[in-house]
Coordinates of C-alpha atoms and ligand atoms in Angstrom, one line a residue:
X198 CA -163.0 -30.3 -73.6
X199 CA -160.8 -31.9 -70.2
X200 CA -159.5 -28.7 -68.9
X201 CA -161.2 -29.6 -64.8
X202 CA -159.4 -30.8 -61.9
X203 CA -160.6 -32.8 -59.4
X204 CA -159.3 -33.2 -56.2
X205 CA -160.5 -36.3 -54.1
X206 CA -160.1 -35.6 -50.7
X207 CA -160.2 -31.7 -51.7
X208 CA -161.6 -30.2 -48.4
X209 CA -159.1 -32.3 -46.5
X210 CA -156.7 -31.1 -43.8
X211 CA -154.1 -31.3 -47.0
X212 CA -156.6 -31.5 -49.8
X213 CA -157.3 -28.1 -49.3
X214 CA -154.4 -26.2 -49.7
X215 CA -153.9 -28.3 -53.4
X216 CA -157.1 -26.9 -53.9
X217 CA -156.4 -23.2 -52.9
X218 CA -152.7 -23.5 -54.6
X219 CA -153.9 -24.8 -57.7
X220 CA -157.6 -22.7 -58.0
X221 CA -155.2 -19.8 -58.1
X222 CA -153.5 -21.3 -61.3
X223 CA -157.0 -22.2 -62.9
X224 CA -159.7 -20.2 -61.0
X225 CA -163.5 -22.2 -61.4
X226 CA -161.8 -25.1 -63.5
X227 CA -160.5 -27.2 -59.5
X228 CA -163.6 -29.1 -57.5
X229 CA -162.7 -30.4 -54.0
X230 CA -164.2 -33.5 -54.1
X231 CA -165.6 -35.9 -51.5
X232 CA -168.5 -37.8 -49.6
X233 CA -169.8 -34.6 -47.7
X234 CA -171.3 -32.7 -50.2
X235 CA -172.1 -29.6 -47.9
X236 CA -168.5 -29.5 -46.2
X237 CA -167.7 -29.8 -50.0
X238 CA -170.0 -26.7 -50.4
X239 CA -168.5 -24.9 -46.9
X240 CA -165.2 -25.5 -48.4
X241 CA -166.2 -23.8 -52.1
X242 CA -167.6 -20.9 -49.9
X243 CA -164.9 -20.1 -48.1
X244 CA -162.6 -20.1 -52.0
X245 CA -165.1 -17.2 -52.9
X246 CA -166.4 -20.2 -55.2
X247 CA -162.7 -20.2 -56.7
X248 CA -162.7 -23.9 -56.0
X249 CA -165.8 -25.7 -56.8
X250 CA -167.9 -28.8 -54.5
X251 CA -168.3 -32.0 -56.1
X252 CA -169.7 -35.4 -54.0
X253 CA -167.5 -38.6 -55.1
X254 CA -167.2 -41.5 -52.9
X255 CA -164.4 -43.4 -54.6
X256 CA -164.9 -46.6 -52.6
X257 CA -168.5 -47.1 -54.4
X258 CA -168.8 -47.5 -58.4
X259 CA -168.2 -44.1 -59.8
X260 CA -170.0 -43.3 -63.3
X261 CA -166.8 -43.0 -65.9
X262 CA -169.3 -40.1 -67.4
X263 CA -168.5 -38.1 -64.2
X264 CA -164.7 -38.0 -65.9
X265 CA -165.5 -36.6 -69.3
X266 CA -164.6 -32.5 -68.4
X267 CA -161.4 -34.3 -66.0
X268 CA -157.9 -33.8 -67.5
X269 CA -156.2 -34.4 -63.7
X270 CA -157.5 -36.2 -60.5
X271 CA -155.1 -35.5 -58.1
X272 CA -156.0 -38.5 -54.8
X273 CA -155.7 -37.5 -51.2
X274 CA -157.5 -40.6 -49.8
X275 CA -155.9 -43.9 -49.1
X276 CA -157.5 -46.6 -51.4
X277 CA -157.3 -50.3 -51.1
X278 CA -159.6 -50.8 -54.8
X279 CA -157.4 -49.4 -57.9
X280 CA -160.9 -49.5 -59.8
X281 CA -161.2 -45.6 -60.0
X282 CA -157.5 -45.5 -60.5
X283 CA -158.0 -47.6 -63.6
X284 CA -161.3 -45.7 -65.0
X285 CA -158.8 -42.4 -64.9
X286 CA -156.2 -44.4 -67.4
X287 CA -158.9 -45.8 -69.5
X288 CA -159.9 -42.4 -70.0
X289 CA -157.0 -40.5 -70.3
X290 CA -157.5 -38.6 -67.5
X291 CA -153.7 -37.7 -65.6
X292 CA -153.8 -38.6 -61.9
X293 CA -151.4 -37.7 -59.1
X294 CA -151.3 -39.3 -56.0
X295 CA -150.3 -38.5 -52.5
X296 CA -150.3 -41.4 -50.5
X297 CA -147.4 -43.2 -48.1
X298 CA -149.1 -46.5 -48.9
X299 CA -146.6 -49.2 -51.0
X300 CA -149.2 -52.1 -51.0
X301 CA -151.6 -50.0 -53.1
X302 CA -149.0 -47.7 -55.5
X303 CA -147.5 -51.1 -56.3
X304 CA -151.2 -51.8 -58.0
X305 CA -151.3 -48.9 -59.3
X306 CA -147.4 -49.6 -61.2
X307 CA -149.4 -52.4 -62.9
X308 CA -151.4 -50.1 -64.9
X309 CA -149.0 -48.5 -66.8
X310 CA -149.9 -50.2 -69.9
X311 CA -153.6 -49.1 -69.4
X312 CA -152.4 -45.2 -69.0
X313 CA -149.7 -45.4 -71.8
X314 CA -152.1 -46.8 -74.1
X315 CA -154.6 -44.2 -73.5
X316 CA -152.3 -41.1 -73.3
X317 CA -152.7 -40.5 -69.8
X318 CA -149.6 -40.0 -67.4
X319 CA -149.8 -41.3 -63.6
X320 CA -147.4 -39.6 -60.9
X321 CA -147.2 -41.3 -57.0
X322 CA -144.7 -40.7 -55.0
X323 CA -146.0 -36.9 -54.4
X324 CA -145.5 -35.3 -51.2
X325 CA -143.1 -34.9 -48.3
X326 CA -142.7 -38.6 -47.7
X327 CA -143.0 -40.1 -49.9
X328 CA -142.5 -37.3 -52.1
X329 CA -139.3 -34.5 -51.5
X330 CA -137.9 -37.6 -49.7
X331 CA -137.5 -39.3 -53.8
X332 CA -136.4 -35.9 -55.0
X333 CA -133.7 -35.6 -52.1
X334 CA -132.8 -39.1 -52.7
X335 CA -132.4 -38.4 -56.5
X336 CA -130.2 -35.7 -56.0
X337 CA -128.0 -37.0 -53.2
X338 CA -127.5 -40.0 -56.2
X339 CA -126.5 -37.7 -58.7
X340 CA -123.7 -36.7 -56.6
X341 CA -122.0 -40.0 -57.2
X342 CA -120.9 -42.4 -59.8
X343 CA -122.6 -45.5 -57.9
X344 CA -124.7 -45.5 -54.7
X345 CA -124.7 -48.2 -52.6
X346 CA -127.3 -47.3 -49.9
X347 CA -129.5 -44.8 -49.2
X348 CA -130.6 -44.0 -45.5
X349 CA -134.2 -41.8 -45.3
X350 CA -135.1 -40.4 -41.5
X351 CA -138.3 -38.3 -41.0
X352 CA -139.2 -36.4 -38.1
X353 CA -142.6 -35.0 -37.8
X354 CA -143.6 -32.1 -34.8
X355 CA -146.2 -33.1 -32.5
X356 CA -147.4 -30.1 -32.1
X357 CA -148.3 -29.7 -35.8
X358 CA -151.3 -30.4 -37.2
X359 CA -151.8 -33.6 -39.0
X360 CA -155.5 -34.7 -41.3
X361 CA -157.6 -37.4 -39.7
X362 CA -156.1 -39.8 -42.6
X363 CA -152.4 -39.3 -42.6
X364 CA -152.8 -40.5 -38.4
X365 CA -154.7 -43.3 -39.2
X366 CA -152.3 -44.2 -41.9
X367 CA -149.0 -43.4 -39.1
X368 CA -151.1 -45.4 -36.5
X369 CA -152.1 -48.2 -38.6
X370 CA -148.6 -48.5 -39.9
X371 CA -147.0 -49.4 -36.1
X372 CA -147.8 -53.3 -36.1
X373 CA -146.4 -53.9 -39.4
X374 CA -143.4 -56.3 -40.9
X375 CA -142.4 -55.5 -44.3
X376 CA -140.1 -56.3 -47.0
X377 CA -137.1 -53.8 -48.1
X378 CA -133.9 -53.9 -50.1
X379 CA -130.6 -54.5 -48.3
X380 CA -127.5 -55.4 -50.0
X381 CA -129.7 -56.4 -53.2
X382 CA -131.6 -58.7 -51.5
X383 CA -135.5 -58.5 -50.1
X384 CA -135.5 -59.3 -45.9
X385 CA -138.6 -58.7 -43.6
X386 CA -138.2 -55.5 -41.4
X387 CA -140.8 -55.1 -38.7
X388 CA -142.1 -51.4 -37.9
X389 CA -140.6 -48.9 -35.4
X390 CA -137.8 -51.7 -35.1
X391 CA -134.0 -51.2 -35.3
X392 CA -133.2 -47.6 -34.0
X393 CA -130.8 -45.7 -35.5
X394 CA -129.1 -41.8 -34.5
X395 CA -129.1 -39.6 -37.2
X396 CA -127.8 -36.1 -37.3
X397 CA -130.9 -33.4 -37.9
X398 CA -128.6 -30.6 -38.0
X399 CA -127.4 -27.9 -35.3
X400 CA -131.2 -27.5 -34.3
X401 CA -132.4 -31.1 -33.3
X402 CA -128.9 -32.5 -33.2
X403 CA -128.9 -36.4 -33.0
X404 CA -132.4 -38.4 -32.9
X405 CA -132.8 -42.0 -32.6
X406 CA -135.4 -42.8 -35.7
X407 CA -137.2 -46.2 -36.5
X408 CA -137.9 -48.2 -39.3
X409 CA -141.5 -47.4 -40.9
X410 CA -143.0 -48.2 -44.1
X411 CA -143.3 -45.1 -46.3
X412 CA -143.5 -46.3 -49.6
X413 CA -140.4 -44.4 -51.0
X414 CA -137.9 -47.2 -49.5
X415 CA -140.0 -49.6 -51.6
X416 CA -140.0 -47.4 -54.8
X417 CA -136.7 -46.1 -55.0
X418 CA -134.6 -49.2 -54.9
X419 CA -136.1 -49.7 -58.4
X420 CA -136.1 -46.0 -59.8
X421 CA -132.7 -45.5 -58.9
X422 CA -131.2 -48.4 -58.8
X423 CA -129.7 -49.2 -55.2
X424 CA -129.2 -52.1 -53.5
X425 CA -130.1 -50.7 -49.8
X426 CA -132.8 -48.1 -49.0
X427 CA -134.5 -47.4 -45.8
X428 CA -137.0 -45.2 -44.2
X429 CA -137.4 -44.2 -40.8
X430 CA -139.6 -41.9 -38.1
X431 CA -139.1 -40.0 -35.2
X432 CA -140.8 -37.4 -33.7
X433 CA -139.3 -33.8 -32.2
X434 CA -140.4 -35.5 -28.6
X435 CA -137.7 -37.8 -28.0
X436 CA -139.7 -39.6 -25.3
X437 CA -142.8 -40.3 -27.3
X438 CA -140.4 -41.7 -30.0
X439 CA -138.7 -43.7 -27.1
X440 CA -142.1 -44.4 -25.6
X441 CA -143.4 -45.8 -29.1
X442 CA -140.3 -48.0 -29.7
X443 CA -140.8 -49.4 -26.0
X444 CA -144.4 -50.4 -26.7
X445 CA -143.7 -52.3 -29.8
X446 CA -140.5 -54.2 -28.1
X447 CA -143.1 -55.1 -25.4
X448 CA -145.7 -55.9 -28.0
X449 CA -148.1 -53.9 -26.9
X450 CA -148.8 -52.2 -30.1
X451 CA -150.5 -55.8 -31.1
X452 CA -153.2 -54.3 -28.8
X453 CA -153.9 -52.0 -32.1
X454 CA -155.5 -54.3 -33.9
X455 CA -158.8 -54.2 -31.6
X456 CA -161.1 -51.3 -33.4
X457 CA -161.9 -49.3 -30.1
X458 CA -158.2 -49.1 -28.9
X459 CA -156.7 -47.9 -32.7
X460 CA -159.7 -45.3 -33.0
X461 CA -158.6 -44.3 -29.0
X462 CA -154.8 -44.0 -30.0
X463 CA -155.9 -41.8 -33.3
X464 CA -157.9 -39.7 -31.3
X465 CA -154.9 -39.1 -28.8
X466 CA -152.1 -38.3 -31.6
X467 CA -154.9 -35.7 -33.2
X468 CA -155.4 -33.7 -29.9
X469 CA -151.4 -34.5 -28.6
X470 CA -149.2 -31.0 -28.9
X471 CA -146.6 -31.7 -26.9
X472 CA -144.1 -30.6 -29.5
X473 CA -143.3 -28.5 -32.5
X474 CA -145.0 -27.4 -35.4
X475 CA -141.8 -27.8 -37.3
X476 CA -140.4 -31.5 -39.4
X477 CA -136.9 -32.0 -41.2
X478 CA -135.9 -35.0 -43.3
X479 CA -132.4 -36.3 -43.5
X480 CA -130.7 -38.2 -46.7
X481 CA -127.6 -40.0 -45.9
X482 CA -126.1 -41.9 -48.7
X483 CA -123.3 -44.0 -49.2
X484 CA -120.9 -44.7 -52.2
X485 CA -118.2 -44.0 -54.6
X486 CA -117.1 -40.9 -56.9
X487 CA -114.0 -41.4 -58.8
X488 CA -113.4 -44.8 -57.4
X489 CA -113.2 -43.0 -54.0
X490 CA -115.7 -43.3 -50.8
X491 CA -118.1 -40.9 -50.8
X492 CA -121.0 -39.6 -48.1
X493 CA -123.7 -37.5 -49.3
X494 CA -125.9 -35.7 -46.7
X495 CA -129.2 -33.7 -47.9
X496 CA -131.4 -31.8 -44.8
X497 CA -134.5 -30.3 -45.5
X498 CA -136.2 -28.3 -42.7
X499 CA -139.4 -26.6 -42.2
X500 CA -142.9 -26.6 -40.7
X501 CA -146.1 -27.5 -41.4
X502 CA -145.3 -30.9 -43.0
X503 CA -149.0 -30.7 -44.6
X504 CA -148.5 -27.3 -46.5
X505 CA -145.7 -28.4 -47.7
X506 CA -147.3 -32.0 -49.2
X507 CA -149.6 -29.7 -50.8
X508 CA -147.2 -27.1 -52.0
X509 CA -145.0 -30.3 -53.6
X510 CA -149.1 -31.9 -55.2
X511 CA -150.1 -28.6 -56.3
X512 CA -146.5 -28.2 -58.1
X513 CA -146.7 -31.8 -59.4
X514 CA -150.1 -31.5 -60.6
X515 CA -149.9 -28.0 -62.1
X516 CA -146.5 -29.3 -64.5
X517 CA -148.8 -32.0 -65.5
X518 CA -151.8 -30.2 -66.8
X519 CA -149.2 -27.8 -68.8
X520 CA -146.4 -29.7 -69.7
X521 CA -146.0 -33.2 -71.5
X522 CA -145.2 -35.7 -70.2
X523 CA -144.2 -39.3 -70.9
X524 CA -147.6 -41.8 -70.7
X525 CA -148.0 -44.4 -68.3
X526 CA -147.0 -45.1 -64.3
X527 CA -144.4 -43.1 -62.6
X528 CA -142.6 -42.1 -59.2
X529 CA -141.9 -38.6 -59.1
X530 CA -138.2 -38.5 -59.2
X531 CA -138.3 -40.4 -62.6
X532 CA -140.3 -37.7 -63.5
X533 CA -138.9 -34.4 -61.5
X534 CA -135.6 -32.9 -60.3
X535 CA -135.2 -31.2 -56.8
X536 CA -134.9 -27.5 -59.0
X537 CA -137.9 -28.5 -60.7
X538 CA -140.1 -28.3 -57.6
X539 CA -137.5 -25.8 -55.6
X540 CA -139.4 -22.3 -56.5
X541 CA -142.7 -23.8 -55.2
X542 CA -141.4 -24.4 -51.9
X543 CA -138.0 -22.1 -51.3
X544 CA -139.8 -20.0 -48.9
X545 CA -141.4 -22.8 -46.6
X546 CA -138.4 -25.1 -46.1
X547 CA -134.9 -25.0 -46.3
X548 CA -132.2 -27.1 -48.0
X549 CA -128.9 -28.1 -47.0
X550 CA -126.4 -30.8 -49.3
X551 CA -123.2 -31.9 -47.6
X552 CA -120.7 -34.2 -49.8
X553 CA -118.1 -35.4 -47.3
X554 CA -119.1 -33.4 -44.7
X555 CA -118.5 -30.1 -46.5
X556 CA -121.5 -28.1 -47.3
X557 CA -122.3 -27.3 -51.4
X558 CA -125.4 -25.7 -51.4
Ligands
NAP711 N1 -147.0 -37.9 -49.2 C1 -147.1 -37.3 -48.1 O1 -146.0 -36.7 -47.6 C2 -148.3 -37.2 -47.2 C3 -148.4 -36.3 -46.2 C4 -149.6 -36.1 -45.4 C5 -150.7 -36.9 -45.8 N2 -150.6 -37.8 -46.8 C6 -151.7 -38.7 -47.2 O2 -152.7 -37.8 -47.8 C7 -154.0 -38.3 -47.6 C8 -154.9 -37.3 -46.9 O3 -154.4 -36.9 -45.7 P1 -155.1 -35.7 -44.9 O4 -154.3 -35.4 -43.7 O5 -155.5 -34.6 -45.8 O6 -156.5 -36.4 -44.4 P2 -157.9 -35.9 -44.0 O7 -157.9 -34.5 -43.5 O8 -158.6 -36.9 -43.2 O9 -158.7 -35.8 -45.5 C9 -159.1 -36.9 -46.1 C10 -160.2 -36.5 -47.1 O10 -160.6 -37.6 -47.9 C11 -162.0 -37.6 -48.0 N3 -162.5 -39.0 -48.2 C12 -162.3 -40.0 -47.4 N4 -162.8 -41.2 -48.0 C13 -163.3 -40.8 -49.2 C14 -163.9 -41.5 -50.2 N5 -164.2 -42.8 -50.1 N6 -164.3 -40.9 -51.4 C15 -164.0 -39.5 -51.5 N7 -163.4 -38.8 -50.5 C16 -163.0 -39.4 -49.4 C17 -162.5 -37.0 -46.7 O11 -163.8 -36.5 -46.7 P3 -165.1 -37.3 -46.4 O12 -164.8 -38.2 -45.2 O13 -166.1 -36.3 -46.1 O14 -165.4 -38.1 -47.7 C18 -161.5 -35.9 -46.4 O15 -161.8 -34.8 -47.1 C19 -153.8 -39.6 -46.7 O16 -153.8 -40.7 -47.5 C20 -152.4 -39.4 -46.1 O17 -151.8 -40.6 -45.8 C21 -149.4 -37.9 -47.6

């Protein structure tokens, strides 16, 4: 019988709380999973044994048998190989994932066939961003008859505490150009390029935030159908953000693609706490109701961006071991509502929607 859960990346710095949230929900049946099979073990320990240890290196052929007890895997490691993705849809086995990274989720769109055929249902998109980011994005559209574009601004605390894996990912993603939509057409955007102020709310007033790939921008444009969406960072220090954009104008950021230096510059953001523990995301959207102009704004606030990723995984995966769902490849917003996900997370962030500058919830 598939009744386990496996969670690949389980003892994690956010695989863990998925694990703790979701052992709760099925005690003995959720395995943290990864290559260190006795900080697998610690991990299990320290659940009372509520979550169990299980070695899986997903980068080296994985026995499909090692599936057969696996209704969800729910992935907190960045891939680059959708092999193991693609032995979960061959057998049926429902898979969640958490990552930021749009080169890879786009692979993993490809399989839909493979998962509808075999019954299994795939959710990305899971998360803060991506992740509530969709689901505040799907609800600032359904304010409106048409929405033309769709602004996303993240801004993360420095003084919070963020895995080994999600800083590699923010480092490596500095020296990037990528594609997005704007005005219905693709252009090249480079990474933490074109600054722009948006309002955080009374708290963190105005912050200048910068253009990074998070893999929502890339998803959404299709999902929901708009012709301009972008994502942007910032951080509560207004001079590291300023600092950042200054080193990529200068180019020095190229300097990240020697080994020593990027493992230097993730070592640094992993011990910096020059900040806050606390993040907040901002929607702005543009558009028309009743053939009028209309401006939605959606503000989300909280701390601890990681507990909250897992609070929004543990929430995603849990709906999809109990409820049915349609087969095949999907971002979460086609999937989920912002109420859907609300009562997992009302007590760790708050939510504010403005249409028009007048606040309805
Ligand atoms: N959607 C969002 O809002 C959001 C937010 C935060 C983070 N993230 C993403 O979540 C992921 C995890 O982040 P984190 O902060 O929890 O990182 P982390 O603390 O570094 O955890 C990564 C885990 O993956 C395991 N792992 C690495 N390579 C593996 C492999 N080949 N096979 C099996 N397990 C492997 C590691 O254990 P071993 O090294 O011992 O194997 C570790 O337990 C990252 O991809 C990050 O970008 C997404």
């Amino acid at each position: 019988m598939k009744e386990h859960i496996v969670v690949v990346g389980g003892y994690g710095h956010v695989g863990q709380t998925i694990c703790k949230e979701l052992g709760e929900f099925v005690p003995g049946k959720v395995f943290a999973a990864g290559r260190n099979r006795e900080r697998a073990e610690q991990f299990s320990r320290a659940t009372g044994g509520m979550v169990r240890p299980l070695s899986l290196n997903i980068t080296e052929t994985v026995d499909p048998s090692v599936l057969d007890s696996v209704k969800l895997v729910v992935m907190c490691v960045d891939q680059t190989d959708p092999s193991f993705v693609r032995s979960c849809m061959e057998k049926g086995v429902h898979y969640v994932d958490i990552s930021a990274n749009h080169s890879f989720l786009s692979r993993v769109e490809r399989l839909h066939k493979e998962a509808s055929a075999s019954r299994a249902t795939a959710v990305l998109s899971v998360g803060l961003a991506p992740g509530l980011t969709n689901l505040l994005a799907r609800h600032a559209h359904s304010q409106m008859d048409q929405t033309d574009a769709i602004d996303i601004s993240v801004m993360l605390g420095l003084g919070d505490q963020h895995g080994k894996a999600a800083i590699e990912w923010t480092i490596d993603n500095l020296n990037t150009e990528y594609e997005v939509v704007k005005g219905g057409d693709r252009t090249w955007v480079k990474s933490f390029t074109d600054g722009k102020e948006t309002f955080f709310g009374a708290e963190w007033g105005r912050k200048k935030a910068y253009r990074f790939n998070f893999s929502d921008q890339h998803a959404l444009p299709q999902t929901l159908d708009v012709p301009s969406v972008s994502t942007r960072l910032c951080f509560d220090s207004a001079a590291v953000t300023g600092l950042l954009a200054w080193l990529r104008a200068l180019g020095a950021v190229r300097l990240l693609k020697w080994r020593p230096i990027r493992n230097a510059a993730v070592q640094l953001f992993g011990k910096m706490r020059v900040g806050t523990e606390r993040f907040a995301v901002k929607i702005d959207a543009w558009g028309k109701k009743n053939q009028q102009d209309v401006f939605v704004e959606c503000l989300v606030q909280g701390k601890n961006e990681a507990e909250v990723t897992a609070k929004v995984a543990a929430a995603v995966a849990a709906s999809v071991t109990r409820s049915s769902f349609p087969h095949g490849v999907y971002h979460m917003e086609q999937l989920f509502e912002l109420q859907d996900i609300w009562p997992s997370i009302h007590g760790v962030v708050s939510v504010e929607t403005r249409v028009n500058g007048n606040r309805i919830s």
